[in-house]
Amino acid sequence: MRAYVPTGKAHAGQPHVVLAELPQPRLRPDEALIKVEAYSVNRGETFKLEEPGASWRPGKDVAGLVVQQAADGSGPEAGRRVVGHPMGAGWAEYAAVPTSALAELPDAVTTAQAAALPLAGLTALRLLRAAGPVGGRHVLLTGASGGVGHYVTELAAAAGAYLTAVTASPERGARLRELGAHEVVHDVTEAAGPYDLVLESTGGPTLPAALSRLRRGGTLIWFGQAGRTPVTLDFFDFFRGPESASLRHFHYMDFPESYADDLAALVRLVAAGRLHPELGRVTDWADTATTLVDLRERRIRGNAVLTVS
């Protein structure tokens, strides 16, 4: 089969991948073999490609067809359309996916929509679960223009949050308003607050600026470092800021719920028209290298999906 593999080399500051011939995956008893029809690429993967591990291959968001059911009899049968979240190696014609990370697709959900769901959708869903009830709460979301930000905006707005989204682009801000954001600002310093909850994914100077906008007893949940700039936090400023505020870290993998259940929930929301994957680009997988560069340089709004020809 053909699959993209990292070279570990960079050109003009950008990581390289090449299309190579590899054997089909060897399946564990709880894994199904998926014929990949589409996959999504994530900005975090572009960073990992700079220094890939010896055996690591990219690809955590796939959609396609089950061609071999798991040997233990679990999961979807052969012939079923599915969305999956393997831990890697999904940028390929075939992928091995644990049945605990697979969900079946109804006809109402396209393969491209499904491929855009796993990493970004799971992160958004579980982030809001970690935050607790958001109905009626004032929420500040930084880094809102990416795939996770679009999902968080729509899910939080549907749950009744009064959401302020931070994005540098007026065009992307208009789309976030369509998805339910009550307010859009182009820099965190323009956010007035105070906020009950801050969802922060940029890092650098953004985190302390966002932290200072919490109300008393508020919570900041840090879930990303998109700016790739370390955070410097002056705790004297913290103590002079909102009293009894809390600062928490979040990672979407730190949950007992199975990926399969949460993927199925996301699929149901899309099928019902209550969640809209933001497909900023859908193109043939021959364009993977170009798409990686454009995603890294923030030239793609939302998710980038590659279709396997």
Short mmCIF file of C-alpha atoms in Angstrom, two decimals:
data_model
loop_
_atom_site.label_atom_id
_atom_site.label_comp_id
_atom_site.label_asym_id
_atom_site.label_seq_id
_atom_site.Cartn_x
_atom_site.Cartn_y
_atom_site.Cartn_z
CA MET A 1 0.00 0.00 0.00
CA ARG A 2 0.99 3.64 -0.33
CA ALA A 3 1.44 5.81 2.74
CA TYR A 4 3.02 9.11 3.73
CA VAL A 5 6.09 8.84 5.94
CA PRO A 6 8.18 11.59 7.54
CA THR A 7 11.70 12.17 6.33
CA GLY A 8 12.89 14.03 9.40
CA LYS A 9 14.27 16.72 7.11
CA ALA A 10 13.10 20.27 6.66
CA HIS A 11 13.11 22.55 3.65
CA ALA A 12 12.72 26.30 4.11
CA GLY A 13 11.67 25.62 7.70
CA GLN A 14 8.94 23.16 6.74
CA PRO A 15 8.82 19.45 7.58
CA HIS A 16 8.92 16.85 4.81
CA VAL A 17 6.74 13.84 4.07
CA VAL A 18 7.07 11.48 1.14
CA LEU A 19 4.75 8.88 -0.36
CA ALA A 20 6.22 5.40 0.08
CA GLU A 21 5.28 1.76 -0.50
CA LEU A 22 4.67 -0.05 2.80
CA PRO A 23 3.14 -3.40 3.80
CA GLN A 24 -0.45 -3.38 4.97
CA PRO A 25 -0.84 -3.01 8.75
CA ARG A 26 -0.68 -6.06 10.96
CA LEU A 27 -3.84 -6.10 13.02
CA ARG A 28 -4.15 -6.66 16.74
CA PRO A 29 -7.22 -8.70 17.77
CA ASP A 30 -9.17 -5.54 18.65
CA GLU A 31 -8.27 -3.64 15.46
CA ALA A 32 -10.23 -3.34 12.22
CA LEU A 33 -8.62 -2.74 8.85
CA ILE A 34 -9.93 0.47 7.30
CA LYS A 35 -9.67 1.41 3.64
CA VAL A 36 -8.99 5.10 4.11
CA GLU A 37 -11.06 7.37 1.88
CA ALA A 38 -10.16 10.66 3.58
CA TYR A 39 -8.01 11.94 6.40
CA SER A 40 -7.61 15.26 8.17
CA VAL A 41 -4.26 16.86 8.97
CA ASN A 42 -3.75 18.80 12.19
CA ARG A 43 -1.43 21.68 12.92
CA GLY A 44 0.12 19.83 15.83
CA GLU A 45 1.18 17.07 13.46
CA THR A 46 3.11 19.60 11.37
CA PHE A 47 5.16 20.44 14.45
CA LYS A 48 5.80 16.79 15.32
CA LEU A 49 7.04 16.21 11.77
CA GLU A 50 10.01 18.45 12.57
CA GLU A 51 11.44 15.75 14.86
CA PRO A 52 9.53 12.53 14.23
CA GLY A 53 10.32 9.42 16.22
CA ALA A 54 12.00 6.48 14.53
CA SER A 55 8.78 4.49 14.03
CA TRP A 56 6.15 7.25 14.18
CA ARG A 57 3.90 7.91 11.21
CA PRO A 58 1.35 10.74 11.09
CA GLY A 59 -2.39 10.37 10.82
CA LYS A 60 -4.93 10.44 13.68
CA ASP A 61 -8.12 11.38 11.78
CA VAL A 62 -9.47 8.93 9.20
CA ALA A 63 -12.75 8.02 7.53
CA GLY A 64 -13.44 5.17 5.17
CA LEU A 65 -14.66 1.61 4.85
CA VAL A 66 -14.14 -1.41 7.08
CA VAL A 67 -12.59 -4.12 4.90
CA GLN A 68 -11.74 -6.49 7.74
CA GLN A 69 -13.57 -6.68 11.05
CA ALA A 70 -11.56 -7.01 14.26
CA ALA A 71 -10.63 -10.62 15.02
CA ASP A 72 -12.25 -10.46 18.45
CA GLY A 73 -15.61 -9.73 16.82
CA SER A 74 -15.90 -6.24 18.25
CA GLY A 75 -16.75 -3.10 16.32
CA PRO A 76 -18.32 -2.51 12.92
CA GLU A 77 -18.58 -5.31 10.39
CA ALA A 78 -16.85 -5.32 7.01
CA GLY A 79 -18.55 -3.02 4.53
CA ARG A 80 -19.51 -0.37 7.10
CA ARG A 81 -18.59 3.29 6.63
CA VAL A 82 -16.71 4.57 9.67
CA VAL A 83 -14.76 7.40 11.23
CA GLY A 84 -11.71 6.49 13.28
CA HIS A 85 -9.09 7.92 15.59
CA PRO A 86 -5.93 5.80 15.43
CA MET A 87 -2.88 6.92 17.35
CA GLY A 88 -1.03 7.34 14.05
CA ALA A 89 -0.31 5.99 10.57
CA GLY A 90 -3.57 7.22 9.08
CA TRP A 91 -2.14 9.04 6.05
CA ALA A 92 -2.29 5.87 4.04
CA GLU A 93 -4.47 3.72 1.81
CA TYR A 94 -5.15 1.38 4.74
CA ALA A 95 -5.07 1.92 8.50
CA ALA A 96 -5.42 -0.30 11.56
CA VAL A 97 -7.86 1.30 14.01
CA PRO A 98 -8.87 -0.05 17.45
CA THR A 99 -12.61 -0.68 17.61
CA SER A 100 -12.65 1.48 20.76
CA ALA A 101 -11.86 4.41 18.44
CA LEU A 102 -14.36 3.72 15.64
CA ALA A 103 -17.89 4.94 15.00
CA GLU A 104 -20.22 4.07 12.14
CA LEU A 105 -21.38 6.77 9.74
CA PRO A 106 -24.93 7.33 8.55
CA ASP A 107 -25.62 8.36 4.96
CA ALA A 108 -26.23 11.95 6.13
CA VAL A 109 -22.55 12.43 7.07
CA THR A 110 -20.03 12.64 4.25
CA THR A 111 -16.60 11.07 4.40
CA ALA A 112 -14.95 14.50 4.30
CA GLN A 113 -17.08 15.76 7.20
CA ALA A 114 -16.28 12.65 9.20
CA ALA A 115 -12.53 12.90 8.61
CA ALA A 116 -12.57 16.39 10.14
CA LEU A 117 -14.16 15.19 13.38
CA PRO A 118 -11.80 13.06 15.50
CA LEU A 119 -8.97 15.07 17.03
CA ALA A 120 -10.57 18.53 16.86
CA GLY A 121 -14.07 17.31 17.71
CA LEU A 122 -12.98 15.09 20.59
CA THR A 123 -10.87 17.91 22.01
CA ALA A 124 -13.76 20.38 21.87
CA LEU A 125 -16.31 17.96 23.30
CA ARG A 126 -14.10 16.85 26.15
CA LEU A 127 -12.82 20.35 26.87
CA LEU A 128 -16.35 21.56 27.47
CA ARG A 129 -17.08 18.46 29.54
CA ALA A 130 -14.06 19.32 31.70
CA ALA A 131 -15.27 22.92 32.02
CA GLY A 132 -18.66 21.85 33.36
CA PRO A 133 -22.00 23.52 32.61
CA VAL A 134 -21.48 26.64 30.50
CA GLY A 135 -25.09 27.76 30.12
CA GLY A 136 -25.39 31.43 31.04
CA ARG A 137 -21.66 31.75 31.72
CA HIS A 138 -19.35 34.31 30.10
CA VAL A 139 -16.64 32.40 28.28
CA LEU A 140 -13.47 33.66 26.57
CA LEU A 141 -11.97 31.43 23.86
CA THR A 142 -8.53 32.20 22.44
CA GLY A 143 -7.19 30.70 19.20
CA ALA A 144 -10.75 30.38 17.99
CA SER A 145 -10.17 30.20 14.24
CA GLY A 146 -8.87 26.62 14.06
CA GLY A 147 -10.78 23.37 13.92
CA VAL A 148 -11.07 23.03 17.70
CA GLY A 149 -12.16 26.66 18.03
CA HIS A 150 -15.00 26.26 15.55
CA TYR A 151 -16.32 23.18 17.34
CA VAL A 152 -16.00 24.77 20.79
CA THR A 153 -17.82 27.88 19.58
CA GLU A 154 -20.76 25.97 18.15
CA LEU A 155 -21.06 23.51 21.04
CA ALA A 156 -20.70 26.17 23.74
CA ALA A 157 -23.18 28.51 22.07
CA ALA A 158 -25.69 25.67 21.73
CA ALA A 159 -25.28 25.01 25.45
CA GLY A 160 -26.17 28.63 26.25
CA ALA A 161 -22.75 30.17 26.83
CA TYR A 162 -22.12 33.86 26.19
CA LEU A 163 -18.94 33.36 24.19
CA THR A 164 -16.24 35.86 23.23
CA ALA A 165 -13.97 34.47 20.52
CA VAL A 166 -10.46 35.75 19.83
CA THR A 167 -9.27 35.57 16.22
CA ALA A 168 -6.93 37.77 14.20
CA SER A 169 -9.00 37.49 11.02
CA PRO A 170 -12.19 39.51 10.44
CA GLU A 171 -13.33 36.90 7.92
CA ARG A 172 -12.96 34.09 10.43
CA GLY A 173 -14.60 36.26 13.05
CA ALA A 174 -17.68 36.57 10.85
CA ARG A 175 -17.91 32.79 10.61
CA LEU A 176 -17.55 32.41 14.37
CA ARG A 177 -20.48 34.79 14.82
CA GLU A 178 -22.51 32.60 12.47
CA LEU A 179 -21.66 29.63 14.67
CA GLY A 180 -22.96 31.40 17.77
CA ALA A 181 -20.19 33.62 19.20
CA HIS A 182 -21.77 36.65 20.86
CA GLU A 183 -18.64 38.75 20.50
CA VAL A 184 -15.47 38.56 18.40
CA VAL A 185 -12.26 40.42 19.19
CA HIS A 186 -9.00 40.35 17.27
CA ASP A 187 -6.65 40.42 20.25
CA VAL A 188 -7.09 39.17 23.79
CA THR A 189 -6.33 42.67 25.10
CA GLU A 190 -9.57 43.84 23.44
CA ALA A 191 -11.63 41.41 25.53
CA ALA A 192 -13.29 43.36 28.33
CA GLY A 193 -14.51 40.62 30.64
CA PRO A 194 -14.72 39.67 33.35
CA TYR A 195 -15.21 36.04 32.37
CA ASP A 196 -16.35 33.04 34.33
CA LEU A 197 -14.28 30.74 32.16
CA VAL A 198 -11.29 31.17 29.86
CA LEU A 199 -10.34 28.45 27.36
CA GLU A 200 -6.75 29.22 26.33
CA SER A 201 -4.76 27.55 23.57
CA THR A 202 -2.24 30.14 22.37
CA GLY A 203 0.36 30.47 25.11
CA GLY A 204 3.02 33.19 25.24
CA PRO A 205 1.71 36.55 26.47
CA THR A 206 -1.89 35.55 25.72
CA LEU A 207 -2.30 33.32 28.76
CA PRO A 208 -1.48 35.89 31.47
CA ALA A 209 -3.53 38.52 29.61
CA ALA A 210 -6.49 36.14 29.47
CA LEU A 211 -6.00 35.11 33.10
CA SER A 212 -6.28 38.74 34.22
CA ARG A 213 -9.75 38.90 32.66
CA LEU A 214 -11.26 36.26 34.92
CA ARG A 215 -13.84 37.22 37.48
CA ARG A 216 -13.48 36.19 41.13
CA GLY A 217 -13.56 32.42 41.44
CA GLY A 218 -13.22 31.96 37.69
CA THR A 219 -11.30 29.23 35.90
CA LEU A 220 -8.75 29.24 33.11
CA ILE A 221 -8.24 25.94 31.29
CA TRP A 222 -5.06 25.75 29.23
CA PHE A 223 -5.34 23.24 26.39
CA GLY A 224 -2.75 24.20 23.80
CA GLN A 225 0.39 26.07 22.82
CA ALA A 226 -0.40 27.11 19.26
CA GLY A 227 1.87 30.15 19.44
CA ARG A 228 4.81 27.91 20.42
CA THR A 229 6.02 30.64 22.79
CA PRO A 230 6.62 29.69 26.44
CA VAL A 231 4.36 31.28 29.02
CA THR A 232 5.85 33.57 31.65
CA LEU A 233 3.45 33.96 34.55
CA ASP A 234 4.10 36.49 37.30
CA PHE A 235 2.37 35.06 40.33
CA PHE A 236 2.34 38.45 42.03
CA ASP A 237 0.10 39.59 39.17
CA PHE A 238 -1.90 36.43 39.64
CA PHE A 239 -2.44 37.17 43.33
CA ARG A 240 -3.40 40.78 42.56
CA GLY A 241 -5.87 39.56 39.94
CA PRO A 242 -9.13 37.67 40.38
CA GLU A 243 -9.46 36.23 43.87
CA SER A 244 -9.77 32.46 44.21
CA ALA A 245 -9.22 31.92 40.48
CA SER A 246 -7.98 28.54 39.31
CA LEU A 247 -5.63 27.52 36.50
CA ARG A 248 -5.98 24.03 35.02
CA HIS A 249 -4.35 22.00 32.28
CA PHE A 250 -6.39 19.86 29.87
CA HIS A 251 -5.55 17.02 27.49
CA TYR A 252 -8.29 15.27 25.57
CA MET A 253 -6.78 11.80 26.20
CA ASP A 254 -7.18 12.09 29.98
CA PHE A 255 -10.78 10.87 30.04
CA PRO A 256 -12.28 7.47 30.90
CA GLU A 257 -14.91 7.68 28.16
CA SER A 258 -14.15 5.69 25.02
CA TYR A 259 -13.35 7.45 21.79
CA ALA A 260 -16.01 5.34 20.10
CA ASP A 261 -18.82 6.76 22.26
CA ASP A 262 -17.68 10.34 21.85
CA LEU A 263 -17.11 9.94 18.10
CA ALA A 264 -20.63 8.52 17.82
CA ALA A 265 -21.97 11.56 19.69
CA LEU A 266 -20.18 13.92 17.31
CA VAL A 267 -21.49 12.00 14.30
CA ARG A 268 -25.06 12.24 15.63
CA LEU A 269 -24.72 16.01 16.05
CA VAL A 270 -23.45 16.40 12.48
CA ALA A 271 -26.21 14.17 11.09
CA ALA A 272 -28.80 16.24 12.95
CA GLY A 273 -27.42 19.53 11.61
CA ARG A 274 -26.34 20.69 15.07
CA LEU A 275 -22.59 20.58 14.43
CA HIS A 276 -20.90 21.75 11.25
CA PRO A 277 -17.35 20.64 10.44
CA GLU A 278 -15.50 23.61 9.03
CA LEU A 279 -13.89 22.25 5.88
CA GLY A 280 -11.38 24.93 5.01
CA ARG A 281 -9.83 22.74 2.33
CA VAL A 282 -10.76 19.42 0.71
CA THR A 283 -8.28 18.19 -1.87
CA ASP A 284 -6.55 15.07 -3.18
CA TRP A 285 -3.92 13.51 -0.96
CA ALA A 286 -1.30 14.28 -3.59
CA ASP A 287 -1.50 17.82 -2.15
CA THR A 288 -0.60 16.71 1.39
CA ALA A 289 2.80 18.45 1.52
CA THR A 290 1.40 21.78 0.26
CA THR A 291 -1.55 21.52 2.64
CA LEU A 292 0.77 20.96 5.59
CA VAL A 293 2.62 24.19 4.80
CA ASP A 294 -0.59 26.18 4.36
CA LEU A 295 -2.07 24.79 7.57
CA ARG A 296 1.07 25.59 9.50
CA GLU A 297 1.12 29.13 8.13
CA ARG A 298 -2.57 29.59 9.05
CA ARG A 299 -3.75 29.92 5.47
CA ILE A 300 -6.53 27.38 6.03
CA ARG A 301 -9.59 28.13 8.11
CA GLY A 302 -10.88 25.20 10.14
CA ASN A 303 -10.00 21.68 9.02
CA ALA A 304 -7.98 20.46 6.04
CA VAL A 305 -9.12 17.15 4.56
CA LEU A 306 -7.26 15.03 2.03
CA THR A 307 -9.12 12.47 -0.08
CA VAL A 308 -7.30 9.24 -0.97
CA SER A 309 -7.45 8.60 -4.69
#
